[in-house]
XYZ file of N, CA and C in Angstrom:
363
model
N 121.374 79.617 99.541
C 120.486 79.425 100.669
C 119.740 80.729 100.934
N 118.546 80.590 101.471
C 117.669 81.715 101.678
C 117.941 82.252 102.986
N 117.711 83.596 103.090
C 117.906 84.296 104.356
C 116.653 84.080 105.179
N 116.836 83.760 106.377
C 115.633 83.522 107.351
C 115.572 84.716 108.311
N 114.320 85.181 108.484
C 114.253 86.259 109.512
C 114.583 85.674 110.876
N 115.228 86.590 111.703
C 115.524 86.189 113.077
C 114.223 85.896 113.805
N 114.280 85.034 114.763
C 113.204 84.839 115.728
C 113.126 86.079 116.588
N 111.883 86.393 116.995
C 111.724 87.713 117.842
C 112.666 87.785 118.936
N 112.954 86.568 119.658
C 113.850 86.748 120.843
C 115.328 86.768 120.361
N 115.712 86.592 119.056
C 117.000 86.700 118.551
C 117.424 87.999 118.004
N 116.440 88.914 117.888
C 116.653 90.215 117.288
C 117.516 91.017 118.208
N 118.352 91.940 117.729
C 119.098 92.833 118.517
C 118.183 93.836 119.293
N 118.667 94.238 120.433
C 117.853 95.268 121.197
C 117.631 96.538 120.418
N 118.590 96.836 119.488
C 118.537 98.049 118.604
C 117.286 97.988 117.663
N 117.213 96.780 117.010
C 116.081 96.494 116.189
C 114.794 96.521 116.825
N 114.691 95.888 118.000
C 113.375 95.932 118.734
C 113.025 97.372 119.090
N 114.049 98.126 119.510
C 113.805 99.561 119.891
C 113.305 100.322 118.735
N 113.915 100.197 117.511
C 113.452 100.787 116.276
C 112.028 100.569 115.965
N 111.693 99.277 116.181
C 110.305 98.847 115.864
C 109.258 99.588 116.804
N 109.593 99.632 118.095
C 108.720 100.325 119.029
C 108.661 101.784 118.820
N 109.914 102.404 118.519
C 109.835 103.764 118.170
C 108.971 104.073 116.937
N 109.083 103.357 115.884
C 108.257 103.413 114.728
C 106.809 103.385 115.130
N 106.437 102.314 115.891
C 104.937 102.213 116.350
C 104.518 103.385 117.076
N 105.434 103.976 117.966
C 104.910 105.043 118.779
C 104.797 106.315 117.915
N 105.682 106.510 116.980
C 105.515 107.632 116.012
C 104.474 107.549 115.034
N 104.026 106.315 114.707
C 103.028 106.157 113.571
C 101.911 105.228 114.160
N 101.600 105.441 115.365
C 100.517 104.606 115.995
C 99.167 104.807 115.282
N 98.382 103.762 115.078
C 97.068 103.918 114.603
C 96.149 104.383 115.643
N 96.377 103.957 116.802
C 95.532 104.517 117.905
C 94.092 104.318 117.610
N 93.254 105.164 117.984
C 91.870 105.169 117.719
C 91.545 105.908 116.411
N 92.492 106.583 115.900
C 92.220 107.480 114.735
C 92.791 107.022 113.381
N 93.161 105.681 113.203
C 93.678 105.247 112.014
C 93.183 103.868 111.829
N 93.378 103.377 110.616
C 93.001 101.945 110.425
C 93.109 101.486 109.046
N 92.329 100.448 108.815
C 92.315 99.848 107.496
C 91.615 100.611 106.446
N 92.325 100.713 105.276
C 91.786 101.575 104.207
C 91.878 100.558 102.950
N 90.646 100.520 102.301
C 90.522 99.777 101.058
C 90.503 100.775 99.881
N 91.455 100.525 98.972
C 91.615 101.402 97.780
C 91.228 100.723 96.504
N 90.322 101.327 95.753
C 89.910 100.760 94.542
C 89.901 101.897 93.453
N 90.177 101.405 92.185
C 89.986 102.327 91.026
C 88.564 102.543 90.777
N 88.135 103.812 90.424
C 86.919 104.062 89.997
C 86.591 103.291 88.745
N 85.449 102.598 88.597
C 85.058 101.867 87.427
C 85.063 102.774 86.164
N 85.753 102.262 85.131
C 85.666 102.950 83.821
C 86.819 104.041 83.805
N 87.542 104.266 84.887
C 88.686 105.187 84.749
C 89.877 104.678 84.002
N 90.494 105.593 83.196
C 91.601 105.146 82.451
C 92.936 105.028 83.135
N 92.930 105.185 84.426
C 94.145 105.187 85.201
C 94.544 103.711 85.447
N 95.844 103.546 85.861
C 96.363 102.180 86.115
C 95.712 101.473 87.309
N 95.526 100.138 87.278
C 94.984 99.357 88.369
C 96.063 99.266 89.397
N 95.642 99.313 90.643
C 96.602 99.191 91.787
C 96.780 97.757 92.089
N 97.961 97.411 92.571
C 98.240 95.980 92.906
C 97.918 95.594 94.225
N 97.774 96.519 95.212
C 97.491 96.254 96.611
C 96.224 97.090 96.847
N 95.279 96.515 97.470
C 94.032 97.260 97.782
C 93.857 97.532 99.154
N 94.563 96.748 100.158
C 94.303 97.008 101.612
C 95.528 97.663 102.211
N 95.325 98.713 102.955
C 96.423 99.414 103.614
C 96.096 99.671 105.102
N 97.013 99.478 105.879
C 96.998 99.807 107.298
C 97.742 101.217 107.393
N 96.831 102.197 107.564
C 97.360 103.637 107.400
C 97.566 104.285 108.738
N 98.768 104.829 109.018
C 98.910 105.593 110.277
C 97.972 106.793 110.333
N 97.515 107.201 111.459
C 96.480 108.222 111.657
C 97.000 109.574 111.351
N 98.408 109.880 111.469
C 98.980 111.170 111.342
C 99.455 111.577 109.993
N 99.293 110.738 108.947
C 99.532 111.174 107.538
C 98.347 111.950 107.028
N 98.620 112.861 106.111
C 97.616 113.603 105.522
C 96.972 112.917 104.326
N 95.890 113.318 103.950
C 95.288 112.762 102.688
C 96.184 112.993 101.497
N 96.902 114.085 101.497
C 97.835 114.437 100.367
C 98.993 113.417 100.412
N 99.515 113.067 101.615
C 100.568 112.096 101.736
C 100.103 110.767 101.246
N 98.848 110.334 101.688
C 98.304 109.013 101.208
C 98.171 108.983 99.675
N 97.687 110.124 99.180
C 97.566 110.183 97.697
C 98.994 110.000 97.055
N 100.070 110.566 97.564
C 101.337 110.280 97.019
C 101.730 108.804 97.101
N 101.410 108.200 98.221
C 101.713 106.748 98.413
C 100.924 105.930 97.234
N 99.683 106.338 96.912
C 98.910 105.609 95.951
C 99.569 105.912 94.588
N 99.922 107.157 94.375
C 100.558 107.608 93.074
C 101.802 106.753 92.846
N 102.666 106.587 93.913
C 103.840 105.801 93.715
C 103.568 104.330 93.470
N 102.500 103.816 94.223
C 102.159 102.407 94.095
C 101.738 102.045 92.596
N 101.098 102.984 91.919
C 100.625 102.754 90.701
C 101.586 103.365 89.666
N 102.691 103.902 90.094
C 103.786 104.386 89.309
C 103.322 105.432 88.172
N 102.418 106.289 88.752
C 101.763 107.388 87.932
C 102.784 108.457 87.722
N 103.037 108.845 86.424
C 103.985 109.896 86.151
C 103.439 111.276 86.758
N 104.382 112.146 87.039
C 104.030 113.352 87.778
C 103.108 114.357 86.997
N 103.165 114.120 85.619
C 102.305 115.005 84.755
C 100.807 114.535 84.738
N 100.581 113.266 85.322
C 99.248 112.831 85.246
C 98.448 113.117 86.555
N 97.250 113.421 86.454
C 96.496 113.687 87.634
C 95.865 112.407 88.354
N 95.721 112.593 89.566
C 95.052 111.573 90.387
C 94.114 112.285 91.368
N 92.924 111.676 91.504
C 91.985 112.165 92.449
C 91.503 111.031 93.399
N 91.288 111.377 94.587
C 90.841 110.378 95.611
C 89.402 110.822 95.967
N 88.480 109.752 96.151
C 87.063 110.004 96.514
C 86.760 109.046 97.714
N 86.108 109.586 98.637
C 85.477 108.973 99.661
C 83.979 109.311 99.760
N 83.157 108.263 99.683
C 81.694 108.500 99.595
C 81.304 109.503 98.577
N 81.899 109.319 97.288
C 81.639 110.217 96.121
C 82.116 111.601 96.288
N 82.879 111.880 97.268
C 83.330 113.316 97.392
C 84.905 113.318 97.461
N 85.485 114.448 97.110
C 86.903 114.544 97.205
C 87.298 115.095 98.590
N 88.062 114.346 99.427
C 88.350 114.759 100.768
C 89.401 115.796 100.759
N 89.286 116.746 101.693
C 90.301 117.807 101.963
C 91.668 117.208 102.070
N 92.667 117.702 101.232
C 93.994 117.024 101.176
C 94.790 117.408 102.474
N 94.438 118.331 103.301
C 95.215 118.699 104.421
C 94.749 118.051 105.723
N 93.617 117.253 105.665
C 93.231 116.609 106.885
C 93.947 115.258 107.031
N 94.046 114.717 108.232
C 94.774 113.496 108.421
C 93.859 112.279 108.056
N 94.565 111.238 107.782
C 93.882 110.064 107.467
C 93.045 109.494 108.743
N 93.559 109.816 109.868
C 92.855 109.483 111.121
C 91.534 110.212 111.227
N 91.540 111.497 110.863
C 90.309 112.312 110.850
C 89.307 111.826 109.832
N 89.847 111.493 108.570
C 88.979 111.007 107.614
C 88.441 109.644 107.920
N 89.260 108.842 108.540
C 88.796 107.469 108.994
C 87.694 107.639 109.931
N 87.891 108.380 111.009
C 86.838 108.536 111.987
C 85.630 109.154 111.457
N 85.675 110.045 110.508
C 84.534 110.687 109.863
C 83.755 109.764 108.970
N 84.463 109.003 108.037
C 83.921 108.346 106.951
C 84.015 106.845 107.024
N 84.541 106.206 108.043
C 84.653 104.631 107.987
C 83.282 104.081 107.950
N 83.306 102.940 107.231
C 82.063 102.073 107.104
C 81.829 101.413 108.436
N 80.566 100.866 108.533
C 80.254 100.143 109.753
C 81.074 98.794 109.857
N 81.580 98.381 108.835
C 82.507 97.221 108.890
C 83.962 97.594 109.368
N 84.207 98.800 109.579
C 85.527 99.186 110.258
C 86.508 99.642 109.068
N 86.185 99.615 107.814
C 87.079 99.984 106.744
C 86.600 101.344 106.156
N 87.714 102.145 105.791
C 87.520 103.306 105.063
C 87.742 103.007 103.532
N 86.796 103.218 102.816
C 86.732 102.971 101.340
C 87.159 104.149 100.548
N 88.363 104.002 99.853
C 88.769 105.184 98.988
C 88.846 104.768 97.577
N 88.339 105.558 96.693
C 88.375 105.266 95.244
C 89.302 106.229 94.645
N 89.982 105.826 93.496
C 90.896 106.787 92.893
C 90.593 106.802 91.400
N 90.857 107.937 90.782
C 90.612 108.111 89.373
C 91.574 109.079 88.737
N 91.719 109.028 87.477
C 92.563 110.039 86.812
C 91.777 111.285 86.370
N 90.332 111.178 86.619
C 89.437 112.281 86.244
C 88.844 112.670 87.446
N 88.403 114.028 87.525
C 87.811 114.648 88.725
C 86.349 114.408 88.658
N 85.917 113.102 88.395
C 84.552 112.938 88.410
C 84.383 111.460 88.905
N 83.257 111.236 89.644
C 83.064 109.921 89.966
C 82.265 108.943 89.135
N 81.724 109.665 88.076
C 80.894 108.851 87.080
C 79.564 108.631 87.480
N 78.961 109.352 88.268
C 77.509 109.237 88.628
C 76.706 110.273 88.091
């Protein structure tokens, strides 16, 4: 038999509290949001299996790069570079700051990744 998720009103108070604590600690607020991740065309790096991410505003670009690295199972000796609007974002800024600065008019932040430090233009 398959496990069925509990209905929202059947969850324990502890589970509901954990969910709210996580949401408060990792709130998107006005400074985070949807990020679309795509491989740079022609790059020799692995394709990513998931392209759309809902990213907390308080993680840094370096932390997000680590998430992408894990998602594509890139060995530690291989390099990965992220690009936003054909430039490499500063790794110490938060994704919320990057989102507010670089989001597209459609509300998405588009991030490209490559194994080479060139965008190919």
